[in-house]
Coordinates of C-alpha atoms and ligand atoms in Angstrom, one line a residue:
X1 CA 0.0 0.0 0.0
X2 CA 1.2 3.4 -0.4
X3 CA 0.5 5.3 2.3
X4 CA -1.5 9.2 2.6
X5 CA 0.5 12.2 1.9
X6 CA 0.9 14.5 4.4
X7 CA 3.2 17.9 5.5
X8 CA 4.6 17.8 8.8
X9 CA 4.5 20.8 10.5
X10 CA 5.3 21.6 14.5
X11 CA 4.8 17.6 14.7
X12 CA 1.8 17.0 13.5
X13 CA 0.6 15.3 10.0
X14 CA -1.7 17.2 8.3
X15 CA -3.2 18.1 4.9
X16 CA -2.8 21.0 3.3
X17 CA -4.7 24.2 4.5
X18 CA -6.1 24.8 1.4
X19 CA -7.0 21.4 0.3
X20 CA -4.4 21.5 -2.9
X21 CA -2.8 18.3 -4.0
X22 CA -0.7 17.2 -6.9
X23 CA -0.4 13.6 -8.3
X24 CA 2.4 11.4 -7.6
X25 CA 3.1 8.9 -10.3
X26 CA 4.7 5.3 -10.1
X27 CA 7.6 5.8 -13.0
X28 CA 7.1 2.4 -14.2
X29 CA 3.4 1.9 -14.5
X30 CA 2.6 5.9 -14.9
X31 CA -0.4 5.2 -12.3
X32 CA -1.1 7.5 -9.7
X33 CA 0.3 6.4 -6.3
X34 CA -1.2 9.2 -4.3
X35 CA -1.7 12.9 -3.5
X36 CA 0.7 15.2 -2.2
X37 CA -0.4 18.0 0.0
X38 CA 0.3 21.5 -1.8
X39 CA 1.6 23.9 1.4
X40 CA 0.2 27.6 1.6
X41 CA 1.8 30.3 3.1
X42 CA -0.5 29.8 5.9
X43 CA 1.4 26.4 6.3
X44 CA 5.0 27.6 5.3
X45 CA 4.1 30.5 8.4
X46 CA 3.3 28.2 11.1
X47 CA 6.5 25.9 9.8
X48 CA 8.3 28.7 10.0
X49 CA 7.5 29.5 14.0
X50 CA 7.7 26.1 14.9
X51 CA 11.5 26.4 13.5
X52 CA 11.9 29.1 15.4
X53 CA 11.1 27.4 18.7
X54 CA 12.4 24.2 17.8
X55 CA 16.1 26.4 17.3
X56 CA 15.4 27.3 20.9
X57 CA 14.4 24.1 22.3
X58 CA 17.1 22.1 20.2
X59 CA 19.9 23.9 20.4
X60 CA 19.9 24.3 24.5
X61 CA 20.1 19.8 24.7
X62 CA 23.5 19.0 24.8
X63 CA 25.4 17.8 21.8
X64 CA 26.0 14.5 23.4
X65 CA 22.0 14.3 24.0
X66 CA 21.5 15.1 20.5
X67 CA 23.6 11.9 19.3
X68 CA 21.6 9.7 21.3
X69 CA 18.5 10.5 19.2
X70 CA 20.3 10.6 16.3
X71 CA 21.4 7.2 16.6
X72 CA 18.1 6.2 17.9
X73 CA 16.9 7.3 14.4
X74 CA 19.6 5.3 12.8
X75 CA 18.5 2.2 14.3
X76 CA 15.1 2.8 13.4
X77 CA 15.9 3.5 9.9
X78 CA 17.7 0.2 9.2
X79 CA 15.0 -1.6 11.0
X80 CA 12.2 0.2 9.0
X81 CA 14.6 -0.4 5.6
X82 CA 12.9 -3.0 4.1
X83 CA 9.4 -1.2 4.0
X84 CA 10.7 2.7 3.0
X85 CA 13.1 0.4 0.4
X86 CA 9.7 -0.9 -1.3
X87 CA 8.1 2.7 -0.8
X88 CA 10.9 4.7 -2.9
X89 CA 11.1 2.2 -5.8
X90 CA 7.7 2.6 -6.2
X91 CA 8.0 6.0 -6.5
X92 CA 11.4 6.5 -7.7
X93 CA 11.8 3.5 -10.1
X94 CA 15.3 2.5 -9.0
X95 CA 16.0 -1.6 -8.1
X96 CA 15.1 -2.5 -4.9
X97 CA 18.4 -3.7 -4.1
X98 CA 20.0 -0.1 -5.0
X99 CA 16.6 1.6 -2.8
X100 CA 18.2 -0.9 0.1
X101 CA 21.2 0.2 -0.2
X102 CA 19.9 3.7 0.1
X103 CA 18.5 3.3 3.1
X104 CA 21.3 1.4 5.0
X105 CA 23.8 4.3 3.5
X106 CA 21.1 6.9 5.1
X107 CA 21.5 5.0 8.2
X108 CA 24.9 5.3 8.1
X109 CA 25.5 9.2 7.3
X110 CA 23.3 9.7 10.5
X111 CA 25.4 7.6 12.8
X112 CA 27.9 9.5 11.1
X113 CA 26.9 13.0 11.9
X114 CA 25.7 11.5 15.5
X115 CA 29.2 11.4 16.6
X116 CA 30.6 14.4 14.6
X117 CA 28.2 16.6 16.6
X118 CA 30.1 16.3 19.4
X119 CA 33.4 17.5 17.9
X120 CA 32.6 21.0 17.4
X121 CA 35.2 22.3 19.3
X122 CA 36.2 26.0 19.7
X123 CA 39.5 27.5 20.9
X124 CA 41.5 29.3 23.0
X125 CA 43.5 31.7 21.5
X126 CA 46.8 33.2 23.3
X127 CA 46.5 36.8 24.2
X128 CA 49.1 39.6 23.8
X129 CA 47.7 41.3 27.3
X130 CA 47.7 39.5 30.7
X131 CA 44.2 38.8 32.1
X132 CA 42.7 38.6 28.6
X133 CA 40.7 35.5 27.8
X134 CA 40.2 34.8 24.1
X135 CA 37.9 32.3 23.6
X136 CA 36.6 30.8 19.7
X137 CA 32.9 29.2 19.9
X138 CA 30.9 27.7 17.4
X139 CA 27.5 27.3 17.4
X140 CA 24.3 25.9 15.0
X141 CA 23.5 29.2 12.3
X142 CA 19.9 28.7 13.4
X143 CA 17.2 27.4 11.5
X144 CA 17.5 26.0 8.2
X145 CA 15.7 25.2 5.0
X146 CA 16.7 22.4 3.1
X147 CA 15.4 21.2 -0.4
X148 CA 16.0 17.9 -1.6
X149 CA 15.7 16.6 -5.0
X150 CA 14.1 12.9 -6.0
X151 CA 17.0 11.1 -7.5
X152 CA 18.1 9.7 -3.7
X153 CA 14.8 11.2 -1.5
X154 CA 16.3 9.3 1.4
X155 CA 19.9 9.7 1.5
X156 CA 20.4 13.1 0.0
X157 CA 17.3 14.5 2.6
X158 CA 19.5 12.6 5.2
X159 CA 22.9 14.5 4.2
X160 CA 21.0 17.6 5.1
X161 CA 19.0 17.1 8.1
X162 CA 21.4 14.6 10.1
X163 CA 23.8 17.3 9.7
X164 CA 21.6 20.5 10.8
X165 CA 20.1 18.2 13.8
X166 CA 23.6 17.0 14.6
X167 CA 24.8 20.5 15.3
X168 CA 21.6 21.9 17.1
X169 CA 19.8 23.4 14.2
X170 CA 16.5 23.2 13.1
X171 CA 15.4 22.3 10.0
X172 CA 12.3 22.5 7.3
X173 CA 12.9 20.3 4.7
X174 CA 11.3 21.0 1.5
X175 CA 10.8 17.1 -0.1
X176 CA 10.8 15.9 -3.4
X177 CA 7.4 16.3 -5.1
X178 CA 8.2 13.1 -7.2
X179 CA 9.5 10.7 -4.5
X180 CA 7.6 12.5 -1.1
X181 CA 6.4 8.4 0.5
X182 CA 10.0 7.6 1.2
X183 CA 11.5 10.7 2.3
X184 CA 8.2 11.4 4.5
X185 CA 9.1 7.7 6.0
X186 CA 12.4 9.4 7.1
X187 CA 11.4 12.3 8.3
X188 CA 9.1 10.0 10.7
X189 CA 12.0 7.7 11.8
X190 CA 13.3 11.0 13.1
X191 CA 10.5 12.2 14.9
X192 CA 9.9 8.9 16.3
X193 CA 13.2 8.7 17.8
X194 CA 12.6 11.6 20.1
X195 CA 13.5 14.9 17.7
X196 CA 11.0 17.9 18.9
X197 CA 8.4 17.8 16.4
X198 CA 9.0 21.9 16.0
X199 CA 12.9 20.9 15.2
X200 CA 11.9 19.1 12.1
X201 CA 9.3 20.1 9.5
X202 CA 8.5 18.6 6.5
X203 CA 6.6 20.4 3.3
X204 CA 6.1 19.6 0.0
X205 CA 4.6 22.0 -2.9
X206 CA 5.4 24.0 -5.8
X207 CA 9.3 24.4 -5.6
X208 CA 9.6 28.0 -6.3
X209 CA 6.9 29.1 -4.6
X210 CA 8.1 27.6 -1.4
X211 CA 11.8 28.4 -2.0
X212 CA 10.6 32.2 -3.0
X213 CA 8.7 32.5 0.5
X214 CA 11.1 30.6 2.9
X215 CA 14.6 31.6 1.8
X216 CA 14.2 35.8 2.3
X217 CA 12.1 34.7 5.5
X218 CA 14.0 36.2 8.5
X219 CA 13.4 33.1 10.6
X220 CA 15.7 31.4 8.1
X221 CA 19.4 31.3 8.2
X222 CA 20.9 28.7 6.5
X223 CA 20.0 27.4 3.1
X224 CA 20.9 24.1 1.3
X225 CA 20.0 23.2 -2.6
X226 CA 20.4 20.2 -4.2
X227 CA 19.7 19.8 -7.7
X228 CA 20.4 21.7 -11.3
X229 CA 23.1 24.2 -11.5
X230 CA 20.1 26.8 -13.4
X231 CA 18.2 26.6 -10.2
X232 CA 20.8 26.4 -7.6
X233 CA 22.1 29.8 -9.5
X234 CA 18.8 31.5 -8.5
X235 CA 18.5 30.0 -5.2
X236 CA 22.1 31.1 -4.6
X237 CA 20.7 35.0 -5.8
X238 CA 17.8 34.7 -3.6
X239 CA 19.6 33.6 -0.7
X240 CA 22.8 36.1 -1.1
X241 CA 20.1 39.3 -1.7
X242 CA 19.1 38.0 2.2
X243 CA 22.5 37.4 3.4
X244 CA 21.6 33.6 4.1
X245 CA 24.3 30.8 4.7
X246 CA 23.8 28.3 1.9
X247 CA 25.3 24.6 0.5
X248 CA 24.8 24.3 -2.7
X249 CA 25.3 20.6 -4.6
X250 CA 24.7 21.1 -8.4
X251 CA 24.9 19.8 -11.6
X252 CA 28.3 17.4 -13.1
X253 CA 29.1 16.3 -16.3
X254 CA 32.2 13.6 -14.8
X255 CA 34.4 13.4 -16.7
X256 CA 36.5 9.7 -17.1
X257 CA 39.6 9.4 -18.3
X258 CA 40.9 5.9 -19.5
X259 CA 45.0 5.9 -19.9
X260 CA 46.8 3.6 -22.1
X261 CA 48.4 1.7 -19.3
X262 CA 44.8 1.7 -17.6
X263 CA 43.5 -2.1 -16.2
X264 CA 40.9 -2.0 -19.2
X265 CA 39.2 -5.1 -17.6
X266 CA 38.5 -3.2 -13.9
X267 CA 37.9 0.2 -15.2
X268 CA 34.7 -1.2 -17.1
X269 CA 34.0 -2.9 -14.5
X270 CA 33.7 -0.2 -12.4
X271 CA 32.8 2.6 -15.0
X272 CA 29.3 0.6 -16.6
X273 CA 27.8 -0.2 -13.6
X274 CA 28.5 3.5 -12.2
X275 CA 27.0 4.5 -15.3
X276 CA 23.7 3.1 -15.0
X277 CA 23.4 2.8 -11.6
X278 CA 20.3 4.8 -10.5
X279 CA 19.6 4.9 -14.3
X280 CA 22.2 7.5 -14.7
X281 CA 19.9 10.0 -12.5
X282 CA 23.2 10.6 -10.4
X283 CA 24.9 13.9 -10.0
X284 CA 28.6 11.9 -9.8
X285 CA 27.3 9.8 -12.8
X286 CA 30.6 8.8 -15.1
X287 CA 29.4 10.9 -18.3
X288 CA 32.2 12.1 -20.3
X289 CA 34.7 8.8 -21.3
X290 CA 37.8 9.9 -22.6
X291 CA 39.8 6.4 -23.6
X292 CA 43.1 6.6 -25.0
X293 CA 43.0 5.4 -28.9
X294 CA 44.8 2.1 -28.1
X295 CA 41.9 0.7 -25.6
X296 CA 39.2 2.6 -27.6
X297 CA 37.7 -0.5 -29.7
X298 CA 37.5 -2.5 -26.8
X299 CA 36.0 0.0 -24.1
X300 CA 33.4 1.0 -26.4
X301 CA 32.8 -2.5 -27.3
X302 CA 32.7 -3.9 -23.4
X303 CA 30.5 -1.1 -22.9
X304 CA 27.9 -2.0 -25.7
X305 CA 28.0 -5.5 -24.7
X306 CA 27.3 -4.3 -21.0
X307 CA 24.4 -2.0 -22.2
X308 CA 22.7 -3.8 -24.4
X309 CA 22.1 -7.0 -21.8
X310 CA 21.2 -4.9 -19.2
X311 CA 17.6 -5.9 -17.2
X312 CA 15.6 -2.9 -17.8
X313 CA 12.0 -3.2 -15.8
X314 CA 10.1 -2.5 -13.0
X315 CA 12.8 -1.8 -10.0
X316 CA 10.6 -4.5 -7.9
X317 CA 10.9 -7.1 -10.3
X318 CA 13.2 -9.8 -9.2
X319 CA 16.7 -9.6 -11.4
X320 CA 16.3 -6.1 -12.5
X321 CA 19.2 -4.2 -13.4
X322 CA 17.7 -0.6 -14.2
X323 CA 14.5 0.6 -13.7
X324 CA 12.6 3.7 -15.7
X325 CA 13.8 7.2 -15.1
X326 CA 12.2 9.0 -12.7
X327 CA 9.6 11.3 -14.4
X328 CA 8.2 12.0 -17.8
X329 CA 10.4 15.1 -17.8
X330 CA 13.8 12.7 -17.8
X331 CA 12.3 10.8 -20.8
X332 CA 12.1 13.3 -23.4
X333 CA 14.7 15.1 -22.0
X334 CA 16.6 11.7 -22.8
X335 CA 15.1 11.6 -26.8
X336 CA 16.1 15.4 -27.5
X337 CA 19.7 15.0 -26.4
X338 CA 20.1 12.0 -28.4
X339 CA 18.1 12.7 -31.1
X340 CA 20.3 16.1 -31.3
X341 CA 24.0 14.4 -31.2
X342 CA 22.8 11.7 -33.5
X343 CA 21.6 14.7 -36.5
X344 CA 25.1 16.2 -35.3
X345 CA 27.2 13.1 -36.1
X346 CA 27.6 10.6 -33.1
X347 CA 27.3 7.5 -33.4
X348 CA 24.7 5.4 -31.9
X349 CA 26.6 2.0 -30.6
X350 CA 23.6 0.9 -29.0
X351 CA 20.4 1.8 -27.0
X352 CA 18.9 5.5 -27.5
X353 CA 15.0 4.6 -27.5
X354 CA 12.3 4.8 -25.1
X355 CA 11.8 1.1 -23.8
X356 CA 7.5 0.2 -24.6
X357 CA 4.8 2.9 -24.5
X358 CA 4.1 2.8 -20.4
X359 CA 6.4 3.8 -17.7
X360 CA 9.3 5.8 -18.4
X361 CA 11.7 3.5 -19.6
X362 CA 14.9 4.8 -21.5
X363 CA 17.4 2.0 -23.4
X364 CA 20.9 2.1 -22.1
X365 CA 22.6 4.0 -24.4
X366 CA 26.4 4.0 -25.5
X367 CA 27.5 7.1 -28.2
X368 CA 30.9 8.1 -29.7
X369 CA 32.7 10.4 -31.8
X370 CA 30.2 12.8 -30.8
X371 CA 30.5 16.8 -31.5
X372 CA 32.4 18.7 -28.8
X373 CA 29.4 21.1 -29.5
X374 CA 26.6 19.2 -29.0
X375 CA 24.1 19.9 -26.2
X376 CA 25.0 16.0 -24.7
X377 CA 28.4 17.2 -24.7
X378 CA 27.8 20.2 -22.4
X379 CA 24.7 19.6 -20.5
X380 CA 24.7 17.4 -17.6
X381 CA 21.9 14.3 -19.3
X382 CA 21.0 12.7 -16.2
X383 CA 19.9 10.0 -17.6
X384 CA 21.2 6.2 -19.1
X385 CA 23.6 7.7 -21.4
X386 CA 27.2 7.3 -21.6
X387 CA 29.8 9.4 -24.3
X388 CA 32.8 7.8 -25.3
X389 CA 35.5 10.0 -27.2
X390 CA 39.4 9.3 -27.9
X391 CA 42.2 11.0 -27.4
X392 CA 45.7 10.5 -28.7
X393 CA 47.8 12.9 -26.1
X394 CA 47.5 13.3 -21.9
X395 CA 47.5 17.0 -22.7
X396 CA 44.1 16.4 -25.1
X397 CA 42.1 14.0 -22.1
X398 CA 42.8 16.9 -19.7
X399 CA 41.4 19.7 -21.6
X400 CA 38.5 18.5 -22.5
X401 CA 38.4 17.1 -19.1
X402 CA 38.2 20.8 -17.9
X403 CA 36.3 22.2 -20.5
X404 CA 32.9 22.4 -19.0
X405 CA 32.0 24.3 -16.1
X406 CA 30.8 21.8 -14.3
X407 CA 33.4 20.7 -11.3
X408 CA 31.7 17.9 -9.4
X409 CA 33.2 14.3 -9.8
X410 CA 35.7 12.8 -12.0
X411 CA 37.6 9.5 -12.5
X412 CA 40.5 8.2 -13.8
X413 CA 42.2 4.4 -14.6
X414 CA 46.2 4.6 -14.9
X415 CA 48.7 2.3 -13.8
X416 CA 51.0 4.9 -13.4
X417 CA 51.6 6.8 -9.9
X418 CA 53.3 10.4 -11.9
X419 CA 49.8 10.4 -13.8
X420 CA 47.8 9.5 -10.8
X421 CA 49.5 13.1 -9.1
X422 CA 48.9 14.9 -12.6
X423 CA 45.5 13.8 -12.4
X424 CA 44.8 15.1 -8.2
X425 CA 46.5 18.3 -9.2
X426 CA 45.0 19.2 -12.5
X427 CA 42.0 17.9 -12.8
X428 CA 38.9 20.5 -11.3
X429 CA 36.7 18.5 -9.8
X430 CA 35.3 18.7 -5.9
X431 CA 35.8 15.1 -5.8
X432 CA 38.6 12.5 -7.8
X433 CA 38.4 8.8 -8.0
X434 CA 41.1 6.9 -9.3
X435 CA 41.2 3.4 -10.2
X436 CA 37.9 2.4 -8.7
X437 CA 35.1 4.8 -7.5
X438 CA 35.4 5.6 -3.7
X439 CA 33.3 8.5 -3.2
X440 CA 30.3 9.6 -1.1
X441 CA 30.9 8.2 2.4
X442 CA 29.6 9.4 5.5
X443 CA 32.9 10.4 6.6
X444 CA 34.7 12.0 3.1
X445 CA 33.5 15.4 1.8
X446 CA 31.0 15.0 -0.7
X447 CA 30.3 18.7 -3.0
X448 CA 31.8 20.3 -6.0
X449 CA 33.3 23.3 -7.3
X450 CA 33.0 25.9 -10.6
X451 CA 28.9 25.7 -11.4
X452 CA 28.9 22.5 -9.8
X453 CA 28.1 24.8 -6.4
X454 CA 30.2 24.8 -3.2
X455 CA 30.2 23.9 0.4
X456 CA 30.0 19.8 1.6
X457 CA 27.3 17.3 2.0
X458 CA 29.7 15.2 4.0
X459 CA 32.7 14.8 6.1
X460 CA 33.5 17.1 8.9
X461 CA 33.5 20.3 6.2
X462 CA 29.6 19.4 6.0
X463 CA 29.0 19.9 9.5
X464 CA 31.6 23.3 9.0
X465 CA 28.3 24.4 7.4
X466 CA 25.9 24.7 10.2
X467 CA 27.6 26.6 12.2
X468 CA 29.1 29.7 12.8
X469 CA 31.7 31.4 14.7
X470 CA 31.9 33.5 18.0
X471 CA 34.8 35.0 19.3
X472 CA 34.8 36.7 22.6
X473 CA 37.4 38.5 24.1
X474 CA 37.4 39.4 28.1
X475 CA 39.5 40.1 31.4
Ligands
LIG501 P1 14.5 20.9 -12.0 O1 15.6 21.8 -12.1 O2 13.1 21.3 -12.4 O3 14.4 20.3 -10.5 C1 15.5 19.8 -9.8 C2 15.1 19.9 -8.3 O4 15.1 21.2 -7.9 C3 13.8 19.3 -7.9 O5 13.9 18.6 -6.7 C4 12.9 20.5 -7.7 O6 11.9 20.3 -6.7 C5 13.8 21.6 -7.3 N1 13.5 22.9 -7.7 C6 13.1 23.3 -8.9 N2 12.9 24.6 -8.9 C7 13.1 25.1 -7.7 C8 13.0 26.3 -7.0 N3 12.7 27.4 -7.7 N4 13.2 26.4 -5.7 C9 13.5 25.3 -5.0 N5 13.6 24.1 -5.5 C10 13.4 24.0 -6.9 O7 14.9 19.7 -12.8 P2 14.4 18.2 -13.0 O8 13.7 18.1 -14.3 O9 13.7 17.6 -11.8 O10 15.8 17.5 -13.2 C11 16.6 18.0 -14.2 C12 18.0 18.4 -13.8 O11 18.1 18.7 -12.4 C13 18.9 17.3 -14.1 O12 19.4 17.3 -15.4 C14 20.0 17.6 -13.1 O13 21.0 18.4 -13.8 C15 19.4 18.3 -12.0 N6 19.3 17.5 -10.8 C16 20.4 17.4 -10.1 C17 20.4 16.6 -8.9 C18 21.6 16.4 -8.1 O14 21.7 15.4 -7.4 N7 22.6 17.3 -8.1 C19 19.2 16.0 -8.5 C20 18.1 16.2 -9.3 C21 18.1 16.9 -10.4

């Protein structure tokens, strides 16, 4: 069953106060799953002054406190996986076994942040004069609005709010109109394990209406985006014409090289199943393959071979490998961009068609030789479809490496340690994987750089985010 749709406001579950709902739609069947509440103003208001108090009342428990409950809500999350698992491939499309995964990882980030809480030290700075104290504190910002996109509902909702709660924030958490069942389940698994119901508010709605009203709102200080670099841009205005805090993880278009001397055998491997992982609806997805002419042939051709046996389905059938992409959006989205590099020149190797004529199924697609200026080339696609280019020369893999203005994740395959440092030194990218794809644990920074956005979803810099810094002086 899926369940009622509800905003969660000062702890309780409620309808909208006008009544308003939009449909949510199973990606694979294109039936309606529900109704999600629509919040007012009305509703965004009274989220708004429950933040307020929650700040007061969650901020004054100790930091030690406040990684009890958070580890409360870890336990409750891995013992509630299997049924929020089921809840956000239904509405997300993605295998179970990759929604699973989700979940344990979300349980993990908030263990994660549980402990990290607690390490928010200060200092004590040396003074010139005798009798003078100087003392560094750091403290939560103060309430916080996070919005949260519907690729991973659960663990990129959890990145946020695990690390606002950890540091004694509050937090309203705009969720994902397309995925709002699981990350709702979260929210709850929270709650449950003992956060103040006006510490953490849920609301769900009509994106830029809620992010126009909350973000200049002067209960708000902190804001953090995830999603497209052409939104984040404006959320980044908005937020900067209020002189709010924000964290902002964009767009990529990763970039992954393949040397000469690479292990051909492990980087495809590695590289296909990154590739279609989630469908390709992954904001570190491997996009741009840069193989070295020798090893061209056969990456392109263990590629194809991958692609074209893939399980495409329903992500609850048994043995599926991909499910449909998430909304209808991703799907035409998917046949312009292709449909454009094709008339430009590239090559279709395999895939590039909508799978049936219900649910939003998308072939795994492998293209080369495509046209440095097609849009594939320079917008992020999102979607099942992965770009293979040659190059002869280093110099060549690392311009077009940089070209874009993206600077999220990129990867690279050598066997050789001087390329390796060429590759951590020159490469812009937030994030570098070489040799096998290690990214996006609780305890590593996780966020890009250039349009890609700035600030950390994980590691200690992610906790860096939701605070701020006092310095008193006295004798
Ligand atoms: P979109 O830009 O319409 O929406 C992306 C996300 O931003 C959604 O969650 C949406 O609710 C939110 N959003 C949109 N306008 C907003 C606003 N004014 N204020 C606050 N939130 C707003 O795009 P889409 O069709 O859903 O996805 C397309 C593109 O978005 C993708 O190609 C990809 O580049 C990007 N995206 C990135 C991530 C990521 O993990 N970085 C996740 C989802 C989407």
């Amino acid at each position: 069953m899926y369940p009622e749709l509800f905003l969660c406001i000062a702890g309780s579950w409620r309808a909208s106060s006008s009544g308003d709902t939009l449909p949510v739609i199973d990606p694979a069947t294109e039936a309606e799953l529900g109704r999600l509440p629509v919040a007012t103003e009305a509703d965004l208001d009274e989220a708004l002054a429950a933040a307020r108090s929650g700040f007061q009342e969650w901020s004054r428990v100790s930091a030690f406190e406040r990684g009890k409950v958070l580890r409360k809500a870890a336990a409750l999350l891995r013992a509630r996986s299997e049924e929020i698992a089921v809840l956000l491939t239904r509405e997300q499309g993605k295998p179970l076994a990759q929604a699973r995964t989700e979940v344990m990882n979300s349980a993990d980030l908030t263990d994660w942040f549980a402990e990290e809480g607690r390490r928010t030290y200060g200092s004590v700075i040396p003074a010139r004069a005798s009798g003078v104290a100087q003392l560094v504190t750091r403290e939560p910002v103060g309430p916080v609005v996070a919005f949260t996109p519907w690729n991973f509902p659960v663990s990129q909702s959890v990145r946020k709010i695990a690390a606002a709660l950890c540091t004694g924030c509050s937090v309203i958490l705009k969720g994902p109109e397309e995925t709002p069942a699981s990350c709702s389940a979260l929210v709850r698994a929270f709650l449950d394990a003992g956060v103040p119901g006006n510490a953490l508010g849920l609301v769900f709605g009509r994106p830029a209406e809620i992010s126009g009203y909350l973000i200049p709102h002067p209960v708000v200080r902190k804001v953090s985006f995830t999603g497209s670099t052409a939104i984040g841009k404006q959320i980044a205005a908005l937020a900067g014409q209020h002189m709010k805090r924000t964290t902002l993880e964009l767009g990529g278009h990763a970039p992954a090289i393949v040397f000469d001397d690479a292990d051909l055998a492990r980087a495809l491997s590695v590289l296909t199943t990154q590739k279609f992982r989630n469908a390709g609806q992954v904001c570190v997805s491997p996009t741009r393959f840069l193989v070295h002419r020798t090893l061209f042939e056969p990456f392109v051709e263990g590629f194809v071979t991958y692609a074209s046996t893939l399980k495409v389905g329903n992500g609850l059938e048994q043995g599926v490998e991909m499910g449909p992409l998430a909304h209808e959006r991703r799907l035409h989205a998917m046949e312009d961009l292709v449909g454009e590099a094709v008339g430009a020149g590239a090559k279709l190797r395999t895939g590039g068609r909508r799978v049936g004529n219900r649910g939003y199924f998308f072939q795994p697609t492998v293209l080369t030789d495509l046209p440095v200026q097609s849009r594939l080339m320079n917008e992020e696609p999102f979607g099942p479809v992965a770009l293979i280019q040659s190059f002869e020369e280093d110099e060549e893999a690392f311009v077009e490496a940089n070209r874009l203005p993206f600077g999220l994740a990129a990867y690279a395959y050598t066997s050789s340690s001087s390329r390796s440092a060429r590759i951590s030194a020159e490469l812009e990218s937030g994030m570098i994987s070489i040799n096998h794809h290690g990214l996006g644990l609780p305890e590593v920074p996780f966020g890009g750089i250039k349009d890609s956005g700035y600030g950390s979803e994980g590691g200690a810099e992610a906790v860096e985010g939701y605070l701020l810094t006092k310095f008193v002086s006295q004798t």
